[in-house]
CSV table of C-alpha atoms in Angstrom, one decimal:
chain,number,residue,atom,x,y,z
A,1,MET,CA,12.8,-63.3,-79.5
A,2,VAL,CA,11.9,-65.7,-76.7
A,3,GLY,CA,11.7,-62.9,-74.2
A,4,ALA,CA,9.5,-60.8,-76.5
A,5,SER,CA,7.1,-63.8,-76.9
A,6,ARG,CA,6.8,-64.2,-73.1
A,7,VAL,CA,6.0,-60.5,-72.8
A,8,LYS,CA,3.3,-60.7,-75.4
A,9,LEU,CA,1.9,-63.8,-73.7
A,10,CYS,CA,1.7,-62.0,-70.4
A,11,LYS,CA,0.1,-58.9,-72.0
A,12,TRP,CA,-2.5,-61.0,-73.7
A,13,LEU,CA,-3.4,-62.8,-70.5
A,14,TRP,CA,-3.5,-59.4,-68.6
A,15,LEU,CA,-5.9,-57.7,-71.1
A,16,ALA,CA,-8.2,-60.6,-72.0
A,17,PRO,CA,-8.8,-62.8,-68.8
A,18,GLN,CA,-12.2,-63.8,-70.1
A,19,ARG,CA,-10.6,-65.7,-72.9
A,20,THR,CA,-8.5,-67.8,-70.6
A,21,SER,CA,-11.2,-68.6,-68.0
A,22,HIS,CA,-11.6,-72.1,-69.5
A,23,ILE,CA,-7.9,-72.8,-69.9
A,24,GLU,CA,-6.0,-74.6,-67.1
A,25,PHE,CA,-2.3,-73.8,-67.4
A,26,PRO,CA,0.1,-76.3,-65.8
A,27,PRO,CA,1.9,-75.0,-62.7
A,28,ARG,CA,5.3,-75.4,-64.5
A,29,LEU,CA,4.2,-72.6,-66.9
A,30,PHE,CA,4.0,-70.1,-64.1
A,31,ASP,CA,7.5,-71.0,-62.9
A,32,MET,CA,8.9,-70.5,-66.4
A,33,ILE,CA,7.3,-67.1,-66.9
A,34,PHE,CA,8.2,-65.6,-63.5
A,35,ALA,CA,11.7,-67.1,-63.4
A,36,SER,CA,12.5,-65.3,-66.7
A,37,GLY,CA,12.7,-61.9,-65.1
A,38,ILE,CA,9.3,-60.6,-66.0
A,39,ASP,CA,7.9,-57.9,-63.7
A,40,PRO,CA,6.2,-59.9,-60.9
A,41,LEU,CA,3.6,-57.2,-60.5
A,42,LEU,CA,2.0,-58.6,-63.6
A,43,GLU,CA,-0.2,-61.1,-61.7
A,44,LEU,CA,-1.7,-63.9,-63.7
A,45,GLN,CA,-4.4,-64.6,-61.2
A,46,ARG,CA,-7.3,-62.5,-62.3
A,47,PRO,CA,-10.7,-62.3,-60.7
A,48,GLY,CA,-12.3,-63.8,-63.8
A,49,SER,CA,-10.1,-66.9,-63.8
A,50,SER,CA,-11.7,-69.4,-61.6
A,51,LYS,CA,-9.4,-72.2,-62.6
A,52,LEU,CA,-6.3,-70.3,-61.5
A,53,GLN,CA,-8.0,-69.3,-58.2
A,54,GLY,CA,-8.5,-72.9,-57.4
A,55,THR,CA,-4.8,-73.7,-57.5
A,56,SER,CA,-3.5,-75.1,-54.3
A,57,GLN,CA,-1.1,-73.1,-52.1
A,58,SER,CA,1.6,-75.7,-52.3
A,59,ARG,CA,1.7,-75.6,-56.2
A,60,ARG,CA,1.7,-71.7,-56.5
A,61,PRO,CA,4.8,-70.0,-57.8
A,62,PRO,CA,6.8,-67.9,-55.4
A,63,PHE,CA,5.5,-64.6,-56.8
A,64,ALA,CA,1.9,-65.5,-57.2
A,65,CYS,CA,0.8,-63.8,-54.0
A,66,LEU,CA,2.3,-60.4,-54.0
A,67,ARG,CA,-0.9,-58.5,-53.0
A,68,PRO,CA,-3.4,-59.1,-50.2
A,69,PRO,CA,-6.2,-61.4,-51.0
A,70,CYS,CA,-9.2,-59.8,-52.6
A,71,SER,CA,-12.1,-59.2,-50.3
A,72,THR,CA,-14.8,-59.6,-53.0
A,73,THR,CA,-14.9,-63.4,-52.6
A,74,THR,CA,-15.2,-64.3,-49.0
A,75,THR,CA,-15.8,-67.9,-48.0
A,76,THR,CA,-16.6,-69.4,-44.6
A,77,GLU,CA,-13.0,-70.2,-44.0
A,78,THR,CA,-11.7,-66.7,-44.9
A,79,ALA,CA,-14.4,-65.1,-42.8
A,80,GLY,CA,-13.3,-67.2,-39.8
A,81,GLN,CA,-9.7,-66.2,-40.4
A,82,ALA,CA,-10.8,-62.5,-40.6
A,83,GLN,CA,-12.7,-62.9,-37.3
A,84,SER,CA,-9.7,-64.4,-35.6
A,85,VAL,CA,-7.4,-61.6,-36.8
A,86,LYS,CA,-9.9,-59.0,-35.6
A,87,MET,CA,-10.0,-60.6,-32.2
A,88,SER,CA,-6.2,-60.8,-32.0
A,89,THR,CA,-5.7,-57.1,-32.9
A,90,THR,CA,-8.3,-55.8,-30.4
A,91,PRO,CA,-6.6,-53.6,-27.8
A,92,GLY,CA,-6.3,-55.5,-24.6
A,93,ASN,CA,-4.7,-54.5,-21.3
A,94,THR,CA,-3.1,-51.1,-21.8
A,95,TYR,CA,-1.4,-51.0,-18.4
A,96,THR,CA,2.3,-51.3,-18.6
A,97,ILE,CA,4.3,-51.7,-15.3
A,98,SER,CA,6.7,-48.9,-15.1
A,99,LYS,CA,10.3,-49.4,-14.1
A,100,GLN,CA,11.0,-48.2,-10.6
A,101,ILE,CA,14.1,-46.4,-9.6
A,102,LYS,CA,15.9,-47.6,-6.5
A,103,THR,CA,15.7,-44.9,-3.9
A,104,GLU,CA,16.6,-44.5,-0.3
A,105,TYR,CA,13.0,-43.6,0.7
A,106,PRO,CA,9.7,-45.3,-0.3
A,107,LEU,CA,8.1,-44.4,-3.5
A,108,ILE,CA,4.8,-42.6,-3.2
A,109,ASP,CA,4.0,-41.7,-6.8
A,110,ASN,CA,6.2,-41.6,-9.9
A,111,ASP,CA,3.8,-39.3,-11.7
A,112,PRO,CA,1.8,-37.2,-9.3
A,113,HIS,CA,-0.9,-34.8,-10.4
A,114,PHE,CA,0.1,-31.1,-10.5
A,115,LYS,CA,-2.4,-30.1,-7.8
A,116,ARG,CA,-1.2,-32.9,-5.5
A,117,VAL,CA,2.4,-31.8,-5.7
A,118,ILE,CA,1.3,-28.3,-4.7
A,119,ARG,CA,-0.8,-29.5,-1.8
A,120,TYR,CA,1.9,-31.7,-0.4
A,121,ALA,CA,4.6,-29.0,-0.5
A,122,ARG,CA,6.2,-28.1,2.8
A,123,PRO,CA,6.7,-24.6,4.2
A,124,SER,CA,10.4,-24.9,3.6
A,125,ASP,CA,9.6,-25.4,-0.1
A,126,TYR,CA,7.8,-22.1,-0.2
A,127,VAL,CA,10.8,-20.4,1.5
A,128,HIS,CA,13.3,-21.8,-1.0
A,129,GLY,CA,11.1,-20.9,-3.9
A,130,ILE,CA,10.6,-17.3,-2.8
A,131,VAL,CA,14.3,-16.9,-2.1
A,132,ALA,CA,15.2,-18.3,-5.6
A,133,ALA,CA,12.6,-16.1,-7.3
A,134,ALA,CA,14.0,-13.0,-5.6
A,135,ALA,CA,17.6,-13.8,-6.1
A,136,GLY,CA,17.7,-12.8,-9.8
A,137,PRO,CA,16.2,-9.3,-9.6
A,138,SER,CA,18.0,-8.6,-6.3
A,139,LEU,CA,21.4,-9.3,-7.9
A,140,LEU,CA,20.6,-7.2,-10.9
A,141,TYR,CA,19.5,-4.3,-8.6
A,142,ALA,CA,22.7,-4.7,-6.5
A,143,MET,CA,24.9,-4.6,-9.5
A,144,GLU,CA,23.2,-1.6,-10.9
A,145,ARG,CA,23.7,0.3,-7.6
A,146,PHE,CA,27.4,-0.6,-7.2
A,147,ALA,CA,28.3,-0.6,-11.0
A,148,PRO,CA,25.8,1.5,-12.9
A,149,SER,CA,25.2,0.6,-16.5
A,150,TYR,CA,24.2,4.2,-17.4
A,151,VAL,CA,21.5,2.9,-19.8
A,152,GLY,CA,18.9,5.3,-18.4
A,153,LYS,CA,15.8,4.8,-16.2
A,154,GLY,CA,13.8,3.1,-18.9
A,155,GLY,CA,16.5,0.5,-19.6
A,156,VAL,CA,16.9,-0.5,-16.0
A,157,ALA,CA,13.2,-0.9,-15.6
A,158,GLN,CA,12.9,-3.2,-18.5
A,159,THR,CA,15.9,-5.3,-17.2
A,160,MET,CA,14.3,-5.5,-13.8
A,161,ARG,CA,11.0,-6.7,-15.3
A,162,LEU,CA,12.7,-9.4,-17.3
A,163,GLY,CA,14.8,-10.5,-14.4
A,164,GLY,CA,11.7,-10.6,-12.2
A,165,ALA,CA,9.8,-12.8,-14.7
A,166,MET,CA,12.7,-15.2,-15.1
A,167,GLY,CA,13.1,-15.3,-11.3
A,168,LEU,CA,9.5,-16.2,-10.8
A,169,CYS,CA,9.7,-19.0,-13.3
A,170,GLY,CA,12.9,-20.3,-11.7
A,171,GLY,CA,11.6,-20.0,-8.2
A,172,PHE,CA,8.4,-21.9,-9.0
A,173,ILE,CA,10.4,-24.7,-10.7
A,174,TYR,CA,12.7,-25.0,-7.8
A,175,PHE,CA,9.7,-25.1,-5.4
A,176,TYR,CA,7.9,-27.7,-7.5
A,177,GLN,CA,10.9,-29.9,-7.9
A,178,ARG,CA,11.7,-30.0,-4.1
A,179,SER,CA,8.1,-31.2,-3.5
A,180,ILE,CA,7.9,-33.8,-6.3
A,181,LEU,CA,11.2,-35.4,-5.4
A,182,ARG,CA,9.6,-36.6,-2.2
A,183,PHE,CA,7.0,-38.4,-4.2
A,184,TYR,CA,9.8,-40.1,-6.1
A,185,GLY,CA,11.4,-41.2,-2.8
A,186,MET,CA,14.6,-39.3,-3.6
A,187,SER,CA,14.4,-37.2,-0.4
A,188,GLU,CA,13.1,-37.7,3.1
A,189,ASN,CA,9.3,-38.2,2.8
A,190,ALA,CA,7.9,-39.6,6.1
A,191,ARG,CA,5.3,-36.8,6.3
A,192,GLU,CA,4.2,-37.3,2.7
A,193,VAL,CA,3.9,-41.0,3.1
A,194,GLN,CA,1.4,-40.5,6.0
A,195,MET,CA,-0.5,-37.8,4.1
A,196,ASP,CA,-0.7,-40.1,1.0
A,197,MET,CA,-2.0,-43.0,3.1
A,198,ARG,CA,-4.6,-40.9,4.8
A,199,GLU,CA,-5.8,-39.3,1.6
A,200,MET,CA,-6.1,-42.5,-0.3
A,201,VAL,CA,-7.8,-44.5,2.5
A,202,ASP,CA,-10.4,-41.8,3.0
A,203,LYS,CA,-11.2,-41.9,-0.8
A,204,VAL,CA,-11.5,-45.7,-0.6
A,205,LYS,CA,-13.9,-45.5,2.4
A,206,ARG,CA,-16.0,-42.9,0.5
A,207,GLY,CA,-16.1,-45.1,-2.6
A,208,GLU,CA,-14.2,-42.6,-4.8
A,209,PRO,CA,-11.5,-43.3,-7.3
A,210,ILE,CA,-8.2,-42.9,-5.5
A,211,TYR,CA,-6.5,-41.0,-8.3
A,212,GLY,CA,-9.6,-39.1,-9.4
A,213,GLU,CA,-11.9,-39.4,-12.4
A,214,SER,CA,-10.7,-39.1,-15.9
A,215,GLN,CA,-12.6,-38.5,-19.2
A,216,LEU,CA,-9.7,-40.2,-21.2
A,217,THR,CA,-9.7,-43.8,-22.3
A,218,PRO,CA,-7.3,-46.2,-20.6
A,219,ALA,CA,-5.0,-46.1,-23.7
A,220,MET,CA,-4.8,-42.3,-23.6
A,221,GLN,CA,-4.2,-42.4,-19.9
A,222,GLY,CA,-1.2,-44.7,-20.5
A,223,VAL,CA,0.1,-42.2,-23.1
A,224,ALA,CA,-0.2,-39.3,-20.7
A,225,ALA,CA,1.6,-41.3,-17.9
A,226,ARG,CA,4.5,-42.3,-20.1
A,227,GLN,CA,5.0,-38.7,-21.2
A,228,SER,CA,5.2,-37.2,-17.7
A,229,ARG,CA,6.6,-40.1,-15.6
A,230,TYR,CA,9.7,-38.9,-13.7
A,231,SER,CA,9.6,-35.7,-15.7
A,232,ALA,CA,10.8,-33.6,-12.8
A,233,LEU,CA,14.3,-35.1,-13.2
A,234,PHE,CA,14.5,-33.1,-16.5
A,235,MET,CA,12.8,-30.0,-15.1
A,236,ALA,CA,15.8,-27.7,-15.4
A,237,VAL,CA,15.8,-28.3,-19.2
A,238,LEU,CA,12.1,-28.9,-20.1
A,239,PRO,CA,9.4,-28.1,-17.4
A,240,TRP,CA,6.8,-30.8,-17.8
A,241,PHE,CA,3.8,-31.3,-15.5
A,242,ASN,CA,1.1,-33.9,-15.2
A,243,PHE,CA,-2.5,-32.6,-15.5
A,244,VAL,CA,-4.1,-35.9,-16.2
A,245,ASN,CA,-5.9,-38.2,-13.7
A,246,HIS,CA,-4.8,-41.7,-14.5
A,247,SER,CA,-4.2,-45.0,-12.6
A,248,GLN,CA,-0.5,-45.7,-13.6
A,249,HIS,CA,1.6,-44.4,-10.7
A,250,GLY,CA,4.1,-47.2,-10.1
A,251,VAL,CA,2.7,-48.3,-6.7
A,252,ASP,CA,0.6,-51.2,-5.5
A,253,THR,CA,-2.8,-49.6,-4.6
A,254,ALA,CA,-3.8,-52.7,-2.6
A,255,LYS,CA,-2.3,-51.3,0.5
A,256,TYR,CA,-4.9,-48.5,0.6
A,257,TYR,CA,-7.7,-51.0,0.4
A,258,ARG,CA,-6.3,-53.2,3.1
A,259,GLN,CA,-5.8,-50.3,5.4
A,260,ALA,CA,-9.4,-49.1,4.7
A,261,GLU,CA,-10.7,-52.6,5.5
A,262,ARG,CA,-8.9,-52.6,8.8
A,263,GLU,CA,-10.2,-49.2,9.7
A,264,LEU,CA,-13.8,-50.1,8.7
A,265,GLU,CA,-13.6,-53.3,10.8
A,266,ALA,CA,-12.3,-51.3,13.8
A,267,GLU,CA,-15.0,-48.8,13.5
A,268,ARG,CA,-17.6,-51.6,13.3
A,269,LEU,CA,-16.3,-53.3,16.4
A,270,ALA,CA,-16.2,-49.9,18.2
A,271,ARG,CA,-19.9,-49.3,17.4
A,272,GLU,CA,-20.8,-52.8,18.6
A,273,GLY,CA,-18.9,-52.3,21.8
A,274,GLY,CA,-16.3,-54.9,21.0
A,275,ASN,CA,-12.5,-54.8,21.3
A,276,PRO,CA,-11.0,-53.3,18.1
A,277,SER,CA,-7.6,-55.0,18.9
A,278,GLN,CA,-9.1,-58.5,18.5
């Protein structure tokens, strides 16, 4: 009987808040109602009850604030709090320093652009790639000559075409991986270090972005960098290339600017007839 009475009381307060707008219930009543097992989603604080809204935070029951505060009544204090929350959630610096892998050779770029990897490739990379691409169809042809499959001329042609396509894919991946591993510092890269310094310093002297221009926001550039960083280490399972110009490459770019300053100063002294070594 007591439980039924409490349910009726809550239902009456829920359906007729205007009747209770002038009634100030003691805080102990809230504790008695909510401690009795009534569904806490039945909130007693209604928009029409000004007395209940004025209850202090320290005297509210544990279940009186189950929902976010209503945005219809905004005071100066709540507006200031909303402004502070908005400022705290504003995206700040999206650059995240990437973890560097300890390698025997210096790191040039842990996420180089696809075109840059192709440009920095050595002639030996092309040789290895061509040999790897031709290995598959050549072995198929040799096996067909020494141990014929007797599938007919059409079957052999289809097999050779499939083997040639797979050989081209495998040869290109092998060629690409040999070149990009030098950017990671996992193989000898003295030539690539000099090429990288020369390219970046020339861009600095011309006033161009050293890693190219991008139409993406800094946040999206960070997403692209995290998706393709060190992706060549998993190239045999999932080929993944970087086609995005971004600024997160795991190296300190200040070295390019310092070298550009030294070269510009040497050129200035040479034009003025001074000694560049001083």
